[in-house]
mmCIF file of C-alpha atoms in Angstrom:
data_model
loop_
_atom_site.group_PDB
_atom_site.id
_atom_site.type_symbol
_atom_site.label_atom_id
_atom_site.label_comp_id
_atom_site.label_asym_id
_atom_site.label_seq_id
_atom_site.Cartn_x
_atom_site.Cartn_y
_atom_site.Cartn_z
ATOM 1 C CA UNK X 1 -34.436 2.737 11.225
ATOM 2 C CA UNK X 2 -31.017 1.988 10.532
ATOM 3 C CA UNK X 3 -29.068 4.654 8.687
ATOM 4 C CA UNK X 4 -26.541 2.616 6.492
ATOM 5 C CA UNK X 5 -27.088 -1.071 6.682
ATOM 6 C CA UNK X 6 -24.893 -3.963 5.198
ATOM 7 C CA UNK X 7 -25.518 -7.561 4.600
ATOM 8 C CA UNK X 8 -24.453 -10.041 5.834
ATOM 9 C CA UNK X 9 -22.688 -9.013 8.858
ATOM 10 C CA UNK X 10 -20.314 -12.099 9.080
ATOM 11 C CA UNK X 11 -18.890 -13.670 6.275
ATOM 12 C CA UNK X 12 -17.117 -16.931 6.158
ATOM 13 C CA UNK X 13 -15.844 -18.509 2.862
ATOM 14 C CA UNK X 14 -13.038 -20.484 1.521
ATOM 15 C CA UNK X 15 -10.035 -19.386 -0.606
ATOM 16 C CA UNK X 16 -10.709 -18.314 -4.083
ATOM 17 C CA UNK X 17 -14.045 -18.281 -4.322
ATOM 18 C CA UNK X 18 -16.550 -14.836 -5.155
ATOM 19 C CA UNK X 19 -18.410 -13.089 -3.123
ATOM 20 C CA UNK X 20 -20.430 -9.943 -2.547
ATOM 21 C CA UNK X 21 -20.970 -7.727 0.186
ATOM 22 C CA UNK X 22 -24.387 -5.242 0.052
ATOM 23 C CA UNK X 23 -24.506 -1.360 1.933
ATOM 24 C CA UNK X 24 -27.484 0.586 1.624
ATOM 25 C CA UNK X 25 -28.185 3.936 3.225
ATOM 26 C CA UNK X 26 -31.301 5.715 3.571
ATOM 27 C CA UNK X 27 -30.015 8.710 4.566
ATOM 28 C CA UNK X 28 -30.491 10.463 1.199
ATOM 29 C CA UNK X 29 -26.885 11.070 0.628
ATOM 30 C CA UNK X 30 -24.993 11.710 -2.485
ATOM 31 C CA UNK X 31 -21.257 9.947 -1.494
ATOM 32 C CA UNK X 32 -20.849 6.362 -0.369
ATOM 33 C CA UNK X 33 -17.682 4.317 0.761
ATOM 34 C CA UNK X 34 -15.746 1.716 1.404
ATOM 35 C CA UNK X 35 -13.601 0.764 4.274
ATOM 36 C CA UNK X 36 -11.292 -1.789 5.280
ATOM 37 C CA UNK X 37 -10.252 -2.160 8.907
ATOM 38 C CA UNK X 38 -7.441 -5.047 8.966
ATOM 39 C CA UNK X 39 -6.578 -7.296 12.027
ATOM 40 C CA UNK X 40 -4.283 -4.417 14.000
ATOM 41 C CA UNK X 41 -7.531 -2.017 13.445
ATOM 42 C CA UNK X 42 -6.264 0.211 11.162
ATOM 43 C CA UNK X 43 -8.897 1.376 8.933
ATOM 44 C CA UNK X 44 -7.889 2.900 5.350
ATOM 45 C CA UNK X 45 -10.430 3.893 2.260
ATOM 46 C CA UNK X 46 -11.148 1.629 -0.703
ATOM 47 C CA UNK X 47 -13.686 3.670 -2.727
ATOM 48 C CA UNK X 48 -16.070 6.780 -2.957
ATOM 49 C CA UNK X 49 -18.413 6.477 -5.239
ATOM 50 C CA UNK X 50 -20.830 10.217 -5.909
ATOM 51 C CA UNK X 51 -23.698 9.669 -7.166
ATOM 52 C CA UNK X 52 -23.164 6.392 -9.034
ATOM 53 C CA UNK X 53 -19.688 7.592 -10.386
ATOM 54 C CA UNK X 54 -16.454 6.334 -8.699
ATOM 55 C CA UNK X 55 -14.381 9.115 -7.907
ATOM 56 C CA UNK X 56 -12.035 7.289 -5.456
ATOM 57 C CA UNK X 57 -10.394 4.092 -6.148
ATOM 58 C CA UNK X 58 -7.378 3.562 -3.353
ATOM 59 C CA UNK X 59 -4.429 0.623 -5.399
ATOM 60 C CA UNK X 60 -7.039 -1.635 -4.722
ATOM 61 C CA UNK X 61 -6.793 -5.435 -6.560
ATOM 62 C CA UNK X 62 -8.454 -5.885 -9.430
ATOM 63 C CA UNK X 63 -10.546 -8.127 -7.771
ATOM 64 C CA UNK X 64 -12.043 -5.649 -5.835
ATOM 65 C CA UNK X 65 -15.132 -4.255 -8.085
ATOM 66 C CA UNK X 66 -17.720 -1.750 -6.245
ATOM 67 C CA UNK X 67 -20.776 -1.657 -8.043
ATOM 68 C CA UNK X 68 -23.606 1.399 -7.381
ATOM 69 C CA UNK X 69 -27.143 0.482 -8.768
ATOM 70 C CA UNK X 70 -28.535 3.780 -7.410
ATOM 71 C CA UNK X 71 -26.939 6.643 -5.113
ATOM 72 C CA UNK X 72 -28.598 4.698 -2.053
ATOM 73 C CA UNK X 73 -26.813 1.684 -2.698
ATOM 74 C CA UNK X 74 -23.163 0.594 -2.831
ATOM 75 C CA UNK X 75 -21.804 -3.310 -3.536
ATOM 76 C CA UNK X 76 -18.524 -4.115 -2.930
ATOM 77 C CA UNK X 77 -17.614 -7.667 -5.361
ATOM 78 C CA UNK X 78 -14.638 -9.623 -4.494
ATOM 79 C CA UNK X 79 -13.344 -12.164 -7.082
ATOM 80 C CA UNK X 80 -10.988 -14.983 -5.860
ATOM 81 C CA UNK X 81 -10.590 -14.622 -2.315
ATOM 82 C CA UNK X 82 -7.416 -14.240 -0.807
ATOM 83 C CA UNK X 83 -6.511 -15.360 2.586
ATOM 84 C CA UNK X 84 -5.030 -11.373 3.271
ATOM 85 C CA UNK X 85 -8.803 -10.394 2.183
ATOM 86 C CA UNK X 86 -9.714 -11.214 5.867
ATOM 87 C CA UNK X 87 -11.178 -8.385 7.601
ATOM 88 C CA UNK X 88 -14.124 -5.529 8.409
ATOM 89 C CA UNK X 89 -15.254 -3.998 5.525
ATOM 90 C CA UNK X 90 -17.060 -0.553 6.341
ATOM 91 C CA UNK X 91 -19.561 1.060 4.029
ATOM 92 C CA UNK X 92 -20.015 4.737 5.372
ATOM 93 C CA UNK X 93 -22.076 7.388 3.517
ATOM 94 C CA UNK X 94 -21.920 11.381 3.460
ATOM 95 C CA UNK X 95 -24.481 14.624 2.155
ATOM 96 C CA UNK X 96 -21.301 16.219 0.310
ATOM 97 C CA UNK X 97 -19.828 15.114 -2.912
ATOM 98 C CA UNK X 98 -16.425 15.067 -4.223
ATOM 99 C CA UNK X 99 -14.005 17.785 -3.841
ATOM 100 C CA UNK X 100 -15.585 18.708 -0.585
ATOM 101 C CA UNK X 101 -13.184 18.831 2.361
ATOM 102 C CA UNK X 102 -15.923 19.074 4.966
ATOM 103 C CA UNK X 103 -16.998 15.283 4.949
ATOM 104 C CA UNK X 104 -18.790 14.096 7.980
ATOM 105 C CA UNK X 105 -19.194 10.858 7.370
ATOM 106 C CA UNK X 106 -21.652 7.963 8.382
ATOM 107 C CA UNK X 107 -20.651 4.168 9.185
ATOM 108 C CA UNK X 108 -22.436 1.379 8.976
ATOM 109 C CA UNK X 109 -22.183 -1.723 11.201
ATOM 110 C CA UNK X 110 -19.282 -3.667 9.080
ATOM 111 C CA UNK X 111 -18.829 -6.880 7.186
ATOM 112 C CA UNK X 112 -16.403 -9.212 8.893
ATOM 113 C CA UNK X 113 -15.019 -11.358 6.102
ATOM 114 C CA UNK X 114 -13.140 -14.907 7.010
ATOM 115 C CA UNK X 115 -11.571 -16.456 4.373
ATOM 116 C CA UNK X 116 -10.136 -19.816 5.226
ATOM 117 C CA UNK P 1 0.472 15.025 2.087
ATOM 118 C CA UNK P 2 -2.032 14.481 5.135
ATOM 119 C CA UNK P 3 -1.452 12.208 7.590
ATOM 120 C CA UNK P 4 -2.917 11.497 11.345
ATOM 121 C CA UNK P 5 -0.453 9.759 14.611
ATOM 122 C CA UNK P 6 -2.234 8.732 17.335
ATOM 123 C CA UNK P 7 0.681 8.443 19.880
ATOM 124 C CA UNK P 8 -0.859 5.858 22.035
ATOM 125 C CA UNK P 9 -2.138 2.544 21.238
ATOM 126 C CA UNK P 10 -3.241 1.773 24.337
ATOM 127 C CA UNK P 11 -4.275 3.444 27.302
ATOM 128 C CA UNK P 12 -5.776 1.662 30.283
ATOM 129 C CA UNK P 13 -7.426 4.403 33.526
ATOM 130 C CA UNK P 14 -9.483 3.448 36.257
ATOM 131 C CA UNK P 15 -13.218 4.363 36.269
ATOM 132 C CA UNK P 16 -14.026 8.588 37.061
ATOM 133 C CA UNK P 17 -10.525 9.471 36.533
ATOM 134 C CA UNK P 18 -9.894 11.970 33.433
ATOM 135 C CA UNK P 19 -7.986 10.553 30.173
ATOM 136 C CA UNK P 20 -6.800 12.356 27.295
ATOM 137 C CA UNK P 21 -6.071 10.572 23.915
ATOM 138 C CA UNK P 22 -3.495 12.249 21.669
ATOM 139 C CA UNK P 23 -3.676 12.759 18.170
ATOM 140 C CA UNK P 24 -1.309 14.865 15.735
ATOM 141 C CA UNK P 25 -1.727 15.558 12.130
ATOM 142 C CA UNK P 26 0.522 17.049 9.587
ATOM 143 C CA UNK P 27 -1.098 18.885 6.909
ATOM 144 C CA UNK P 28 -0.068 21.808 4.256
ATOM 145 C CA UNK P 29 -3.480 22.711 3.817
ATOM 146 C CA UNK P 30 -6.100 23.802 6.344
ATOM 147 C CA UNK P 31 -8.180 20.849 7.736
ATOM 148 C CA UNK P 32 -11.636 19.434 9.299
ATOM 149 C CA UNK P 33 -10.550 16.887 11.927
ATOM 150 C CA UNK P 34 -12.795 14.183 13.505
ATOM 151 C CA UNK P 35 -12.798 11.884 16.277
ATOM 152 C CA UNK P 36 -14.568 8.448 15.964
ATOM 153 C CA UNK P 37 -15.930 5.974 18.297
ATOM 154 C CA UNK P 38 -15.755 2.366 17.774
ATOM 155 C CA UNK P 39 -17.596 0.146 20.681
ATOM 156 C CA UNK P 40 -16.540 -3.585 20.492
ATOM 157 C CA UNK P 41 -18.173 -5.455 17.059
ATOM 158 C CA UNK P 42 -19.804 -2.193 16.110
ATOM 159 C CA UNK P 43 -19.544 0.764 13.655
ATOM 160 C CA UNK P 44 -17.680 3.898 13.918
ATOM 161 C CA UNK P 45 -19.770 6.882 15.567
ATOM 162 C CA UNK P 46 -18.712 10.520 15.560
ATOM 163 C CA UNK P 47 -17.902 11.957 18.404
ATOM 164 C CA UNK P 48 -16.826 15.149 17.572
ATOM 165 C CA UNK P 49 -15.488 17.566 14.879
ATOM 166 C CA UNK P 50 -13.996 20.355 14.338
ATOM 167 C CA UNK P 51 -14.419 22.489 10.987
ATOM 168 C CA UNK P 52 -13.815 25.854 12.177
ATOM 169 C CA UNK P 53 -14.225 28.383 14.683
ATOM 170 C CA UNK P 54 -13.778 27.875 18.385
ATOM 171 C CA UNK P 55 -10.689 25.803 18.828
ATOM 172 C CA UNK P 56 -12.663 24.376 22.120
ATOM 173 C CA UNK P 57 -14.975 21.365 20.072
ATOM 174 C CA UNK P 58 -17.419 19.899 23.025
ATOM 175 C CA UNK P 59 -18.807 16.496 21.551
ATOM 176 C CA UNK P 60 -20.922 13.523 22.829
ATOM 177 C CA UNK P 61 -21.035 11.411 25.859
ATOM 178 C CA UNK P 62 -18.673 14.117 27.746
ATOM 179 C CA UNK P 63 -15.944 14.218 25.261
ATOM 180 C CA UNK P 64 -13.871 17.315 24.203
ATOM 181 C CA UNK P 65 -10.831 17.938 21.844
ATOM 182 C CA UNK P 66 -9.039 21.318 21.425
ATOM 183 C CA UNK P 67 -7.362 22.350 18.073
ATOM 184 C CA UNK P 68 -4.183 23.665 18.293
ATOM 185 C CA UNK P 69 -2.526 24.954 14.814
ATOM 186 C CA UNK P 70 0.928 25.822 16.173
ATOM 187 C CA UNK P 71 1.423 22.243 17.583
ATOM 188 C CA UNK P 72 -0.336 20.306 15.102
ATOM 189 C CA UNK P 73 -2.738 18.558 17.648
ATOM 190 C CA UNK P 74 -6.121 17.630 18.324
ATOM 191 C CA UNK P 75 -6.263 15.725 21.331
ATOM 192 C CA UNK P 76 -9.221 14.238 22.883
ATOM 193 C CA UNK P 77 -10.275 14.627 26.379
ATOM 194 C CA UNK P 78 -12.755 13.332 29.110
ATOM 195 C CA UNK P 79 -12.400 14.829 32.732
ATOM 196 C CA UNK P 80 -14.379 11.251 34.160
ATOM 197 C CA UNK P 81 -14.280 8.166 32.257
ATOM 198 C CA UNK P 82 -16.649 5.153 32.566
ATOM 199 C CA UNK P 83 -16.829 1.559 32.329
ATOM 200 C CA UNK P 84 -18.879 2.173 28.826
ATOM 201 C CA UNK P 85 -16.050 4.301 27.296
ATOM 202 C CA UNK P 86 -14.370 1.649 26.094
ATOM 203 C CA UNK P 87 -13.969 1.331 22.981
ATOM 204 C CA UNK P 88 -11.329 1.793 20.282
ATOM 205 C CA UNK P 89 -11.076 5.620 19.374
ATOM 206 C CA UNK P 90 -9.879 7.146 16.041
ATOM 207 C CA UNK P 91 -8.607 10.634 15.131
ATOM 208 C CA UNK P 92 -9.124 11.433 11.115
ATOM 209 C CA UNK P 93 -8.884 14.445 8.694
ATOM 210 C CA UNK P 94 -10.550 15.105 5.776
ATOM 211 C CA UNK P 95 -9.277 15.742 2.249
ATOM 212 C CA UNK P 96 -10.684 15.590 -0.796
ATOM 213 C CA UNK P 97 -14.041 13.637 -0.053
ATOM 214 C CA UNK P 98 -11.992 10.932 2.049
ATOM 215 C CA UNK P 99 -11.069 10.352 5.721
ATOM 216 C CA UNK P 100 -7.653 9.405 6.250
ATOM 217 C CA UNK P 101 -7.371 7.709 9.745
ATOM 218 C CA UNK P 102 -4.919 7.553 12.806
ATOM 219 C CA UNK P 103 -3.958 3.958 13.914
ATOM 220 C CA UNK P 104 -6.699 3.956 16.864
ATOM 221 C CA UNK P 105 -6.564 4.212 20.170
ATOM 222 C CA UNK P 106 -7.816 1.544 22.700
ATOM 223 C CA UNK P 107 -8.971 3.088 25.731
ATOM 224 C CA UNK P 108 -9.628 0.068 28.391
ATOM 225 C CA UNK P 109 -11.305 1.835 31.588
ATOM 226 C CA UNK P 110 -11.073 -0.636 34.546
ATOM 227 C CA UNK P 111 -13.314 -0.358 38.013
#
């Protein structure tokens, strides 16, 4: 069984319109992310959320809104797609919550996101 | 504040020979380092960390990295690559529930 899963795994969609990416981890963990990994690779942290409560939120746009139904699952909403939005979004999950400097983290496979 | 250099971007070795991959961090607080795997279209994997301890961290698929405080360093090392190794490799520390990544390393192992 997969430990964190997201749907879909590519992503194609035009300028400005919505759209929603889905992680879900059954790993029983209380901490879930977001990644972004840009065109050069470089991967840098959107959000943490612990337990259903964001605790990290990196300068990311507005139109940017993570979304935790349970502490299994973590959305990730994008509003009005920018061509710059282009890239692999990583949802990664961990056992400790925040304030913990020990933070072995788990990845799932990535979102590659196309905006034309 | 914490941040990670990987010093090469690239590094291309031939098949069995060794390869280190270099990775500095500067830090005013004590740190739990990491180095992630990334195979081509996949997710990251961890290959190793160190919290702790022995400064010698022996991780999977062959891979070591030694911690040195004095020198700020936490390179990565494999005495015989192969063809499979490649992959893009990350060094990362941990603060405050969050990774904060080096720019990746591409290691490219050739026959």
């Amino acid at each position: 069984d997969t430990a964190v899963s997201q749907t879909p795994k590519y992503l194609v969609t035009q300028m400005g319109n919505d759209k929603s990416i889905k992680c879900e981890q059954n790993l029983g963990h209380d901490t879930m992310y977001w990644y972004k990994q840009d065109s050069k690779k470089f991967l840098k942290i959107m959000f943490s959320y612990n337990n259903k409560e964001l605790i990290i939120n990196e300068t990311v746009p507005n139109r940017f809104s993570p979304k935790s139904p349970d502490k299994a699952h973590l959305n990730l909403h994008i509003n009005s797609l920018e061509l710059g939005d282009s890239a692999v979004y990583f949802c990664a999950s961990s056992r400790l919550g925040q304030g913990a400097s020990y933070n072995e983290q788990f990845f799932g496979p990535g979102t590659r996101l196309t905006v034309l | 504040a914490q941040s990670v250099t990987q010093l090469d971007s690239q590094v291309p070795v031939f098949e069995e020979a060794p390869v280190e991959l270099r990775c500095n961090y500067s830090s005013s607080v004590s740190v739990y380092l990491f180095w992630y795997v990334q195979y081509p279209n996949q997710g990251l994997q961890l290959l190793l960390k160190y919290l702790s301890g022995s400064t010698l961290v022996k991780g999977i698929n062959g891979f070591e990295a030694e911690f040195n405080k004095s020198q700020t360093s936490f390179h990565l090392r494999k005495p015989s690559v192969h063809i499979s190794d490649t992959a893009e490799y990350f060094c990362a520390v941990s603060l405050g529930g969050k990774l904060i990544f080096g720019q990746g390393t591409e290691l490219s192992v050739k026959p």
